[in-house]
Amino acid sequence: MCTRVLWNSNDFAVLAGRSMDWPESTEPLIVVFPRGRQRDGGLLVTEVVVPDNPLRWTSTYGSVVTTVYGLGTVDGVNEKGLGVHALYLKSTDVGTRNPDLPGLHTGLWAQYLLDGAATVGEALALMDGVQLVMVGANGHDATLHLAIEDAAGDSAIIELAGGELVVHHGREFTLMTNDPTYDEQLRLLAAQDFSHPSRDMPLPGNVNPVDRFQRAAYYSALLPTPVAERPAVASVMAIMRNVSVPFGAPYGEFGVYNTEYRTVTDLTHLTYFFELTTSPSTLWTRLSKLDFTEGAPVLAIDPYDESLVGDVTPSFAPRHIGF
């Protein structure tokens, strides 16, 4: 479930795409958070999930995010051009709780980094001395791994094994799906050279994470040199559509489900694009037109609102968000 592609090898813009695959609607909202918002990493809305030594912080940066079930953040970008994408990883193991360390539940992991970091390096530093605590939503554990990137094109993949962070940090880590672990994904990718794709190269066509990973590599190697934002974004969105899971092809017993939505983030020009698979319209918002000042209201739109189309920046309205 889910795929992330980073395009950081062109001279026009750093762009990141992701797909969200899930067995049901995640009830997404696109939310604008201002600076100065106080957070509690031990609260899942009103439920205390980290009763001992929860991590608490105040947001340094404003962000535009996509929420999941109204309980946390699964995708987004902040005003400094840091992008964060949470994808499912069944093997995630947060380890045994150590109350000596501030606890952060996995539903707020992505938001914590968006709130406090301007670069990938700063985001990784924020994890020092912090312990992640597993939570669930709608009967599903938030067994997540993160892909993060910044406006300079730096990248990192972060996973949890035995309670320890496993970090792949570097511009070369541009692709990510789900299981198996990222080490194994890289070994599978190395088994076939996709750096010189051709029409004669056999290409995996299934919807499982391994096949999607390899297709993402193949089409990423074919990306044309961008000259403007629209074709650049369209290039990444085309890959995300190619690695999406179509309706009628989910295999729940294997953890593969249809795609609910896709996003593309332009980290250079600070524009966030969102495409719901049940809508013919692509939505976008430009962060430069949003008010992130401390004390500004939290704003949101519901992407399932069929009246929304194109630039939805003026359509955001105040909304209570419980985290």
XYZ file of C-alpha atoms in Angstrom:
323
model
C 0.000 0.000 0.000
C 1.275 3.428 -1.028
C 4.243 4.532 -3.109
C 6.561 7.546 -2.907
C 8.675 8.948 -5.754
C 11.142 11.837 -5.375
C 12.419 13.756 -8.414
C 15.497 15.673 -7.260
C 17.686 15.316 -10.356
C 16.398 18.187 -12.491
C 17.306 21.887 -12.397
C 13.734 23.183 -12.271
C 12.191 21.929 -9.044
C 12.304 19.233 -6.372
C 9.064 17.263 -6.597
C 7.719 14.380 -4.538
C 4.748 12.194 -5.367
C 2.870 9.695 -3.210
C -0.136 7.442 -3.539
C -2.390 6.416 -0.657
C -3.675 2.844 -0.886
C -6.052 1.685 1.852
C -8.963 -0.762 2.333
C -11.460 2.029 3.056
C -11.671 5.796 2.936
C -9.184 7.407 5.307
C -11.591 10.369 5.574
C -8.860 12.761 4.450
C -8.894 16.482 5.112
C -6.385 18.917 3.658
C -5.446 21.111 6.614
C -3.504 24.344 7.061
C -1.739 24.511 10.422
C -0.229 27.849 11.560
C 2.952 28.274 13.574
C 2.778 28.199 17.356
C 0.355 25.282 17.683
C 0.855 23.275 20.878
C 0.983 19.511 20.451
C 0.894 16.525 22.771
C 2.494 13.376 21.378
C 0.691 11.297 23.979
C -2.851 12.208 22.929
C -4.833 10.562 20.161
C -7.454 13.333 19.955
C -8.959 12.907 23.468
C -7.578 9.450 24.280
C -4.358 9.266 26.313
C -2.128 6.724 24.570
C 1.205 7.723 26.143
C 0.393 8.254 29.839
C 4.019 8.337 30.962
C 6.303 11.146 29.770
C 4.560 12.169 26.529
C 6.473 14.394 24.128
C 5.096 17.949 24.020
C 6.129 20.699 21.622
C 5.059 23.933 19.936
C 5.187 24.135 16.150
C 7.927 26.337 14.716
C 6.672 26.140 11.133
C 3.277 26.196 9.494
C 2.281 23.330 7.218
C -0.260 21.999 4.736
C -1.075 18.365 5.452
C -3.454 15.551 4.625
C -4.933 13.946 7.729
C -6.046 10.378 8.312
C -9.333 9.710 10.159
C -8.924 13.135 11.786
C -6.382 11.552 14.153
C -3.015 12.465 12.663
C -0.993 13.446 9.605
C -0.016 11.059 6.831
C 1.339 13.481 4.215
C 2.316 17.124 3.873
C 4.787 19.949 3.436
C 5.795 22.847 5.650
C 6.528 26.457 4.769
C 10.286 25.761 4.595
C 9.885 23.075 1.946
C 10.201 19.938 4.080
C 7.964 17.147 2.809
C 6.949 14.123 4.874
C 5.055 11.037 3.707
C 3.922 8.203 6.002
C 3.517 4.808 4.326
C 2.430 1.458 5.724
C 5.092 -1.055 6.768
C 3.773 -4.219 8.380
C 7.108 -5.111 10.013
C 7.327 -1.852 12.000
C 8.400 -2.643 15.563
C 8.517 0.260 18.049
C 9.969 -1.945 20.803
C 9.241 -1.904 24.513
C 8.216 1.430 26.002
C 10.953 3.217 27.936
C 9.270 5.919 30.078
C 12.609 7.692 30.525
C 12.265 8.860 26.897
C 9.564 11.286 25.718
C 6.916 9.249 23.904
C 5.464 10.208 20.514
C 2.628 8.167 19.074
C 3.051 7.116 15.467
C 0.001 9.061 14.264
C 1.798 12.355 15.009
C 5.254 11.294 13.822
C 4.975 13.062 10.459
C 3.454 16.197 11.993
C 6.206 16.413 14.617
C 8.852 16.625 11.887
C 6.867 19.125 9.824
C 6.376 21.306 12.896
C 10.030 21.501 13.850
C 12.364 20.917 10.904
C 13.319 22.887 7.795
C 15.621 20.233 6.319
C 16.047 16.476 6.313
C 19.076 16.825 8.568
C 17.064 18.794 11.119
C 14.231 16.266 10.936
C 16.592 13.390 11.726
C 18.072 15.354 14.622
C 14.575 15.821 16.070
C 14.336 12.051 16.559
C 17.261 11.981 18.986
C 16.039 10.937 22.433
C 12.428 10.412 21.285
C 10.620 7.071 21.403
C 7.753 6.212 19.086
C 4.698 4.490 20.536
C 2.299 2.442 18.421
C -1.335 3.522 18.097
C -4.246 2.248 16.051
C -7.047 3.822 14.047
C -10.249 2.168 12.824
C -8.847 -1.219 13.768
C -5.514 -0.737 11.969
C -2.197 -0.265 13.759
C -0.228 2.754 12.531
C 2.748 0.614 11.488
C 4.440 3.350 9.519
C 7.721 4.212 7.910
C 8.488 7.719 6.687
C 9.940 9.241 3.552
C 11.170 12.805 4.028
C 12.731 15.273 1.608
C 13.586 18.960 1.521
C 13.805 21.812 -0.965
C 17.500 21.102 -1.554
C 16.698 17.568 -2.724
C 18.000 15.733 0.337
C 16.092 12.597 1.276
C 15.745 10.005 4.009
C 13.754 6.842 4.631
C 13.108 6.068 8.312
C 11.944 2.691 9.615
C 11.654 1.084 13.030
C 13.081 -2.359 13.815
C 13.225 -3.658 17.360
C 12.552 -0.174 18.682
C 15.558 1.294 16.869
C 15.475 3.765 14.014
C 16.846 2.459 10.713
C 17.756 5.463 8.545
C 18.704 5.617 4.872
C 19.880 9.195 4.354
C 20.950 10.594 0.996
C 19.712 12.085 -2.265
C 19.836 8.649 -3.879
C 16.934 7.289 -1.803
C 14.148 8.512 -4.056
C 11.756 5.533 -4.215
C 9.725 3.756 -1.570
C 6.754 1.428 -1.271
C 5.789 -0.887 1.598
C 6.923 -4.348 2.664
C 9.541 -5.691 2.529
C 11.895 -3.474 4.542
C 13.816 -0.819 2.659
C 17.076 -2.797 2.763
C 15.328 -5.609 0.917
C 13.634 -3.205 -1.503
C 17.038 -1.837 -2.484
C 18.399 -5.367 -3.022
C 15.455 -6.208 -5.270
C 15.954 -2.981 -7.203
C 19.632 -3.740 -7.705
C 18.730 -7.095 -9.225
C 17.723 -5.305 -12.423
C 19.240 -2.104 -13.819
C 16.480 0.412 -14.489
C 18.889 3.318 -15.046
C 18.770 2.730 -18.835
C 15.171 1.735 -19.547
C 14.133 0.667 -23.026
C 10.999 -0.563 -24.774
C 12.427 -4.094 -24.728
C 13.005 -4.213 -20.972
C 10.549 -6.543 -19.189
C 8.558 -4.582 -16.631
C 6.683 -6.060 -13.640
C 2.991 -5.290 -13.914
C 1.411 -6.495 -10.680
C 0.108 -4.260 -7.873
C 2.262 -5.682 -5.083
C 4.857 -3.365 -3.465
C 7.865 -4.945 -5.190
C 6.406 -4.577 -8.684
C 5.291 -1.019 -7.954
C 8.776 -0.171 -6.678
C 10.376 -1.426 -9.878
C 7.885 0.343 -12.128
C 8.472 3.572 -10.236
C 12.208 3.152 -10.852
C 11.684 2.474 -14.557
C 9.462 5.491 -15.211
C 11.516 7.791 -12.978
C 14.488 7.098 -15.230
C 12.445 8.283 -18.216
C 11.342 11.649 -16.806
C 11.811 14.463 -19.356
C 13.664 17.677 -18.536
C 11.039 20.068 -17.108
C 10.681 23.634 -18.363
C 7.627 24.728 -16.359
C 5.675 23.710 -13.269
C 2.662 22.195 -15.018
C 4.548 19.596 -17.118
C 6.910 18.888 -14.201
C 4.028 18.126 -11.856
C 2.227 16.174 -14.570
C 5.340 14.033 -15.076
C 5.407 12.959 -11.435
C 1.635 12.546 -11.253
C 1.803 10.256 -14.290
C 4.154 7.928 -12.400
C 1.895 7.970 -9.340
C -1.048 6.988 -11.541
C 0.998 4.176 -13.073
C 1.856 2.700 -9.661
C -1.665 3.143 -8.296
C -3.857 0.143 -7.551
C -7.022 0.236 -9.699
C -10.471 -0.486 -8.349
C -11.322 -4.162 -8.473
C -7.726 -5.266 -7.960
C -7.236 -5.180 -4.173
C -5.895 -8.286 -2.438
C -6.657 -7.700 1.215
C -5.067 -10.936 2.373
C -1.755 -9.671 0.957
C -2.121 -6.126 2.290
C -2.758 -4.615 -1.158
C -5.680 -2.215 -1.554
C -6.952 0.244 -4.141
C -5.612 3.795 -4.289
C -7.732 6.473 -2.603
C -5.695 9.520 -3.593
C -2.395 10.811 -4.942
C -0.375 13.904 -4.059
C 2.501 15.765 -5.679
C 4.489 18.305 -3.671
C 6.553 20.993 -5.377
C 9.074 21.727 -2.649
C 10.784 24.456 -4.662
C 7.702 26.542 -5.426
C 5.814 25.385 -2.308
C 2.692 24.072 -3.997
C 0.734 21.038 -2.823
C -1.299 19.043 -5.373
C -3.989 16.504 -4.440
C -5.903 14.095 -6.689
C -8.749 11.946 -5.399
C -9.173 8.772 -7.454
C -12.967 9.188 -7.513
C -12.765 12.752 -8.837
C -11.747 14.059 -12.276
C -10.326 17.218 -10.692
C -6.825 17.860 -9.398
C -6.698 20.292 -6.478
C -3.787 22.455 -5.430
C -2.842 25.133 -2.952
C 0.058 27.575 -2.924
C 1.640 27.993 0.477
C 2.704 31.562 -0.343
C -0.976 32.574 -0.273
C -1.700 31.067 3.149
C -1.477 32.691 6.578
C 0.841 30.682 8.840
C 1.297 33.378 11.496
C 0.939 32.305 15.112
C -2.629 32.739 16.231
C -4.082 32.353 12.732
C -6.970 29.877 12.522
C -6.577 26.269 11.496
C -8.135 25.905 8.050
C -9.315 22.845 6.128
C -11.108 21.566 3.078
C -12.696 18.194 2.409
C -11.351 16.821 -0.905
C -14.561 14.807 -1.265
C -16.412 18.107 -1.774
C -17.368 17.804 -5.468
C -17.498 21.586 -5.913
C -13.733 21.884 -5.470
C -11.532 22.181 -8.544
C -8.129 23.649 -9.400
C -6.571 26.200 -7.050
C -8.471 25.694 -3.783
C -6.401 28.134 -1.718
C -9.374 30.550 -1.353
C -11.699 27.682 -0.357
C -10.094 26.834 2.973
C -12.302 27.594 5.974
C -11.767 27.476 9.760
C -12.209 23.997 11.201
C -11.537 22.322 14.518
C -8.835 19.682 14.279
C -8.275 17.556 17.346
C -4.483 17.365 17.336
